[in-house]
Amino acid sequence: MKFDTPATTNPIDQLKVVGKPTDRIDGPLKTTGMAPYAYEQHEAAPNAAYGYVVGATIAKGTIAALDLSKAESAPGVITIVTADTAGKLDKGNFNTAKLLGGPEIEHYHQAIALVVAETLEQARSAAGLIKVRYTKAKGAHDLEAIRTTATRHKDSKDSLVGDFAGAFSAAPVQLDVTYRTPDHAHAMMEPHASIASWEDDQLTLWTANQMIDWGRGDVAKTLGIPKDNVRLISPYIGGGFGGKLFVRADAILAALGSRQAKRPVKVALPRSFMFNNTPHRPATIQRIRIGASKDGKISAIGHENWSGDLAGGGPEDATQQTKFLYAGANRLITTRLAVLDLPEGNAMRAPGEAPGLMALEIAIDEMAEKLGLDPIKFRVINDTQVDPENPARPFSQRQLIKCLHTGADNFGWDKRGAPGKTRDGRWLTGMGVAAAFRNNLTMKSAARVKLDNKGVVTVETDMTDIGTGTYTIIAQTAAEMMGVGLDKVVVKLGDSSFPVSAGSGGQWGANSSTAGVYAACVKLREMIAKSQKFDPAKTTFADGKVTSGRKSIDLGKAAGASGMVAEDFIEFGDLGKTHQQSTFGAHFVEVGVNEVTAEIRIRRMLAVCAAGRILNPKSARSQVIGAMTMGAGAALMEDLVIDKRHGFFVNHDLAGYEVPVHADIPHQEVIFLDETDPMSSPMKAKGVGELGICGVGAAIANAVYNATAVRVRHYPITLDKLLKDMPQIA
Amino acid sequence: MASPIDISPNRRDLLITAGAAAALSSAATATTAQTADLSQPVISKISFSVNGADQALELDLRTTLLDALREHLHLTGTKKGCDHGQCGACTVMVNGKRINSCLSLAVMHDGDEITTIEGLGTPDKLHPMQAAFIKHDGYQCGYCTPGQICSAVAVLEEIKAGIPSHVSDDLTATPQVSAHEMRERMSGNICRCGAYSNIIDAMSEVAGATA
Amino acid sequence: MKSFTYERATSPAEAAAKAAKTPGARFIAGGTNLLDLMKLEIETPPHLIDVNGLGLDKIEATDDGGLRIGALVRNTDLAADDRVRRDYGVLSRALLAGASGQLRNKATTAGNLLQRTRCPYFYDTAQACNKRAPGSGCSAIGGFSRQHAVVGASTACIATHPSDMAVAMRVLDAQVETVKPDGKTRRIKIADFHKLPGTTPHIETALQTGEFITAVTLPKPIGGSHVYHKIRDRASYAFALVSVAAVIQPDGTGRVALGGVAHKPWRVEKAETDLPKGAKAVMAKLMADATPTPENEFKITLVERTLSAALMDARA
């Protein structure tokens, strides 16, 4: 099914199942420990040997000598994989650095060997016996130092509209500030893990991966085998956030190890290894300039962004939202990329917008203050209903103002005081607001829907559920389309033997994958109707029956003894080009800052989101609060610290890389505005999983400013950055 | 500009002579001398009860309780998130107290009674805390969830037993069930998906029901 | 993790004797730090002596009105003990500020004292660290040092001691009771128990080879207002940037010790005479000869302000 005209009324609009807050159908398995993750396939892949990864301990250079002798003769060792034993390996389309290094080393903790042994204890111990001698090469590890060498990436487009320089210098009120965001780790709770098993030349990989088809292709490409010979299975994934978009070392090394050991091999990356071995969100430096009239109308907006990555990598484009969020006739928006010898940078939840809004939405707060305007009012003044670069192109939906106003009313924004003036005992309190913005992306997505003679509908698609609630919204979609209850729907995900889906990334998963299921269900409905000689256009599916006029038959009966199967996909036409499709929101945060110690604690959080139809308000709300939590981490503590001498992330464990804990997060509120977006898909939905992290960091930063009157422009906002400006103590 | 350096991945040669004061002992003069043959794994017989069933295993002494559960008993509900006591995904109850099973050797649990997530309830017969997590959507990816639920059950018991916490205003008073108390006590269980707010809702419901 | 042999000790003296017989042997109790380090091969003991069954898990009153805390008393049990909560609140508070509920259920009194530093360079075996590999250098100097020591550090090591409990014990003038391999016992003042790094940062305590901790004793209660303030980036489950343990008497006199600033719990008794004058007055002597790095010099300010908050609370 091609989606190239706006959606009209369709069976989803019945909202008998879709749109209802629904408990996750995978809940009973997940809460009882019965949902098997990638490393937990004792039944499917029995007798697996254990692989333990050895990583490089330099940032750049070559392996001069690799001595495996002691490890090879260690108890239980079956085989050792290195670049020498692996044969020729290609690099996946989605990888920047090789997944198995040697002799060239591209980053710290790049995998250089896999020790395969009978037990985990033996493999781990033998890995420690490998001796490596390196020839170290000088590298660039400090973005700040090489910022001037940065260039425009081939896929980056400068947005130059009007005369920015002239308009900015002529503007009566100006802001020119630079912000910094550090490198971030996904730090999902399930480490990257895989089990590989070969049967002749057929490879089966149970692996934690968000994008099954990309992964299948990259496994095949890396190993130099046909894609048809690779099967990926990933029914449960313990968090991804972008970190599992791509094939990683665990999968390739498990495959190589299994080939050498001639039996299944399981590999999980040790936690302390993940921070330098796997991708991270790159740090940014962002200069923002805003020029406005005295009444607050923006005449010039400039956003220049710098990030770094390994040669061949891509930028963290923190300017994406600035192209669309606010009006302004004169615009200068650029992103530049420097070559850095650090572990690979890549997508993490809302790449671009997440760090971009952390900067832009402080800048808006700062500018509002300069103008003497309430920051909500300043945003409203500069709202735009069209793409500012191309005014002929409207937004499909844009309820930013309503998000802001709804949030203000619910949060008690009118009680916000002047900076540094509100206190609760020893705590200075403050409120902050920020806009949330994330583009809506769509991806082709296929599904197969089966109906059996008992009226049970089974959906198969290689779509993944990374905690997003996919199992449930796909079940809701199928139930709605086929007129059955959720108890009559079975959903099977995460297997490359199923039709290729959109996968989980870029918050496109919910809308695209359910639209694919919708398409397959439309086809199945037609098949069923035709089998009964009903006119498909006049046939309804409800209460387990298919009905046309006065004729009605149970679905199971209609399916016939051997059942029916339909497969289709959704693909998207030009509606994303004719209309700018984005999701919007507003974050409201109240913090307390201890006036003596400068400790920062979040007291309240509210997000108001406008993101198309909300398919399952319960799991969608969870997506948003989860993203708010991750955004709180980015605002207040998360920081992959670079040792600029040696070129690696120093705090490479979960004690050193702090993410929020229970005690950091208050009760969180989420309001979804009523919205359907017929331009997005037949589901009229968009995504919320990334919208929730967009802007929340700046809302926290603005709240800290409102509490303390101290402006911090270098994330994370830790107490040491506030201390010197805090009130004097007795 | 290249400079050759010589580093083994974990500096084993240097480690052996480090001999710092650690664990409960100072062995400041430790050297490489060894009295036992450690070229082969040392195997030990261990028996304990897991979820009410007696288990007898022969394990490499280095096996943690976590790996014994996951890799030997195939009870994979208990998760390995960090293997270093920094996340809480491996939380189980031993003789009624919650611990990180990753930081405990299996051999040190001879005769112990261990309860894992599988022992709390099953999909057909959920523990009230499991049911509350589903109702309040107190999980997303599900990987930290077994640990969260084991901790949640134990936390309510700890409050009931009068154990104070960092946020208890009065050390000598009996601690009360409150969101503030539960958040502090649950902080050893990290949820990167960020289900914290819902987890506290789930716990509050269970605490209210059992109070 | 290297292979090791394992046995269960039957008495403290026997445990000490056994430890002396096997070079590199370690006692294991809670194991929450030792196993962490063994997995990374920072610790590679050839032999483990399990001391859990020695009955050292009791808290008893001493003849002089104090408390004797068995070496194997778990952190949770110590923090929850009614006598500790009533008479040694600073200790209970410090324990509860540390680690997580799960870890406190396992971690022991002696093991907590013997925790090793959380310096990330100590934890990364590819990096130079004089504590882990004497003579290899200190990567933290000139590296990421935000968490590191600001007082008592040396050019060989700027690591901090991570314990909260030990800071409270320092302010309470605790003593560490031990038994040596020859069966002789001794008491070590907590002030003398932990060492500054100097040129031998791998020697962290006063314990001799095989010497085994049996208990920690607290003198009789000193009254006063007990406060433990721990400052960290996240609200829980994190090591201290700075912590302040204080016992303040109604007349304003008192004691104070610091965590997160040095290789040992930091207390300067002569600074305490200035306590009645407030935090600022104490600072000169308390933090004399501080040698912060640019990344951690904020700790000096933070100590003063946290102490100030502690004094306010003590007087409230």
XYZ file of N, CA and C in Angstrom, chain A residues 417-497:
243
model
N 8.611 32.985 39.917
C 9.140 34.251 40.412
C 10.315 34.745 39.593
N 10.893 35.840 40.024
C 12.083 36.376 39.368
C 13.277 35.483 39.712
N 14.308 35.491 38.862
C 15.468 34.620 39.115
C 16.062 34.820 40.503
N 16.268 33.723 41.204
C 16.931 33.768 42.502
C 16.082 34.286 43.643
N 14.793 34.424 43.425
C 13.976 35.097 44.434
C 12.977 34.200 45.164
N 12.891 32.936 44.755
C 11.888 32.078 45.387
C 12.595 31.027 46.227
N 12.118 30.838 47.423
C 12.788 29.855 48.261
C 11.793 29.043 49.065
N 12.278 27.841 49.419
C 11.521 26.942 50.283
C 12.539 26.480 51.305
N 12.573 27.138 52.449
C 13.594 26.829 53.437
C 14.975 27.115 52.868
N 15.837 26.112 52.908
C 17.200 26.301 52.430
C 17.296 26.112 50.911
N 16.175 25.816 50.296
C 16.187 25.528 48.860
C 15.671 26.717 48.065
N 16.466 27.118 47.087
C 16.003 28.092 46.113
C 15.226 27.305 45.066
N 14.049 27.776 44.730
C 13.257 27.025 43.760
C 13.049 27.856 42.508
N 12.860 27.144 41.424
C 12.655 27.844 40.165
C 11.932 26.971 39.166
N 11.308 27.643 38.208
C 10.604 26.926 37.146
C 11.250 27.244 35.811
N 11.194 26.260 34.945
C 11.714 26.461 33.596
C 10.795 25.836 32.574
N 10.839 26.397 31.394
C 10.036 25.866 30.294
C 10.937 25.741 29.070
N 10.579 24.817 28.209
C 11.251 24.713 26.909
C 10.294 24.072 25.930
N 10.478 24.421 24.684
C 9.695 23.766 23.631
C 10.323 22.414 23.322
N 9.477 21.477 22.945
C 9.946 20.182 22.463
C 9.622 20.089 20.982
N 10.545 19.556 20.251
C 10.368 19.428 18.805
C 11.144 18.228 18.323
N 10.486 17.407 17.516
C 11.222 16.312 16.876
C 10.523 16.011 15.566
N 11.310 15.939 14.512
C 10.708 15.658 13.214
C 10.073 14.281 13.194
N 9.014 14.177 12.378
C 8.354 12.889 12.193
C 8.943 12.226 10.958
N 9.495 11.068 11.159
C 10.058 10.314 10.046
C 9.158 9.120 9.767
N 9.109 8.711 8.524
C 8.335 7.519 8.168
C 9.249 6.568 7.405
N 8.995 5.280 7.564
C 9.809 4.261 6.900
C 8.892 3.178 6.363
N 9.245 2.671 5.219
C 8.508 1.540 4.654
C 8.455 0.404 5.687
N 7.309 -0.230 5.794
C 7.176 -1.271 6.814
C 6.182 -2.325 6.350
N 6.592 -3.586 6.448
C 5.746 -4.691 5.980
C 5.329 -5.590 7.140
N 4.258 -6.311 6.921
C 3.771 -7.256 7.929
C 3.002 -8.370 7.232
N 2.920 -9.484 7.921
C 2.111 -10.604 7.451
C 1.054 -10.841 8.516
N -0.172 -11.024 8.078
C -1.258 -11.260 9.032
C -1.931 -12.573 8.665
N -2.049 -13.431 9.647
C -2.671 -14.741 9.431
C -3.956 -14.820 10.237
N -4.928 -15.451 9.646
C -6.181 -15.699 10.366
C -6.412 -17.206 10.358
N -6.606 -17.782 11.544
C -6.821 -19.230 11.556
C -8.304 -19.556 11.755
N -8.598 -20.829 11.749
C -10.013 -21.228 11.761
C -10.666 -21.047 13.127
N -9.874 -20.638 14.095
C -10.475 -20.312 15.391
C -10.665 -18.806 15.544
N -10.370 -18.093 14.494
C -10.535 -16.647 14.543
C -9.378 -15.918 15.204
N -8.249 -16.622 15.358
C -7.080 -15.980 15.961
C -6.264 -15.293 14.873
N -5.925 -14.055 15.122
C -5.149 -13.260 14.166
C -3.694 -13.241 14.640
N -2.785 -13.662 13.776
C -1.368 -13.644 14.126
C -0.639 -12.669 13.207
N 0.081 -11.745 13.828
C 0.846 -10.757 13.058
C 2.315 -11.135 13.116
N 2.956 -11.145 11.984
C 4.399 -11.385 11.923
C 5.073 -10.244 11.188
N 6.046 -9.676 11.825
C 6.836 -8.609 11.198
C 8.180 -8.583 11.916
N 9.207 -8.155 11.219
C 10.527 -8.152 11.895
C 10.715 -6.905 12.760
N 9.614 -6.172 12.964
C 9.638 -5.014 13.862
C 10.119 -5.440 15.258
N 10.706 -4.500 15.978
C 11.232 -4.809 17.309
C 10.497 -4.016 18.380
N 10.512 -4.570 19.575
C 9.976 -3.847 20.741
C 11.135 -3.632 21.704
N 11.626 -2.416 21.740
C 12.797 -2.139 22.581
C 12.361 -1.511 23.901
N 11.118 -1.767 24.254
C 10.562 -1.161 25.462
C 9.516 -0.135 25.103
N 9.341 0.029 23.803
C 8.468 1.048 23.260
C 6.992 0.668 23.341
N 6.726 -0.623 23.540
C 5.330 -1.057 23.586
C 4.816 -1.541 22.246
N 5.730 -1.904 21.359
C 5.353 -2.297 19.998
C 4.425 -3.499 19.963
N 4.726 -4.509 20.776
C 3.860 -5.690 20.799
C 2.398 -5.261 20.961
N 2.198 -4.356 21.867
C 0.833 -3.996 22.241
C 0.146 -3.142 21.179
N 0.856 -2.157 20.640
C 0.180 -1.304 19.645
C -0.054 -2.060 18.343
N 0.797 -3.015 18.046
C 0.549 -3.829 16.844
C -0.658 -4.728 17.091
N -0.752 -5.267 18.273
C -1.926 -6.081 18.607
C -3.194 -5.216 18.558
N -3.109 -4.008 19.094
C -4.276 -3.114 19.062
C -4.686 -2.818 17.621
N -3.688 -2.577 16.775
C -3.973 -2.263 15.373
C -4.674 -3.435 14.695
N -4.124 -4.628 14.883
C -4.710 -5.806 14.245
C -6.107 -6.073 14.802
N -6.257 -5.893 16.115
C -7.562 -6.129 16.737
C -8.599 -5.158 16.174
N -8.197 -3.906 16.071
C -9.120 -2.894 15.530
C -9.503 -3.209 14.091
N -8.513 -3.549 13.309
C -8.759 -3.788 11.880
C -9.604 -5.027 11.637
N -9.348 -6.064 12.443
C -10.026 -7.334 12.185
C -11.267 -7.512 13.051
N -11.546 -6.547 13.885
C -12.757 -6.621 14.696
C -12.731 -7.738 15.717
N -11.595 -7.922 16.338
C -11.491 -8.946 17.391
C -10.937 -8.302 18.662
N -11.008 -9.039 19.729
C -10.422 -8.557 20.973
C -8.926 -8.852 21.002
N -8.231 -8.186 21.925
C -6.789 -8.409 22.021
C -6.461 -9.865 22.355
N -7.403 -10.531 23.011
C -7.153 -11.926 23.365
C -7.134 -12.834 22.141
N -7.554 -12.305 21.012
C -7.557 -13.112 19.776
C -6.404 -12.724 18.854
N -5.467 -11.958 19.375
C -4.346 -11.515 18.537
C -3.034 -12.034 19.110
N -2.214 -12.580 18.238
C -0.861 -12.998 18.600
C 0.100 -12.148 17.785
N 1.124 -11.608 18.442
C 2.096 -10.779 17.731
C 3.465 -11.429 17.830
N 4.078 -11.625 16.693
C 5.443 -12.178 16.654
C 6.358 -11.157 16.005
N 7.398 -10.812 16.719
C 8.293 -9.745 16.259
C 9.744 -10.217 16.202
N 10.556 -9.351 15.590
C 12.004 -9.462 15.754
C 12.628 -10.701 15.148
N 12.161 -11.114 13.993
C 12.745 -12.291 13.346
C 12.872 -11.966 11.868
N 14.062 -12.106 11.336
C 14.268 -11.712 9.940
C 13.572 -12.644 8.969
N 12.979 -13.718 9.460
C 12.178 -14.542 8.551
C 10.783 -13.930 8.360
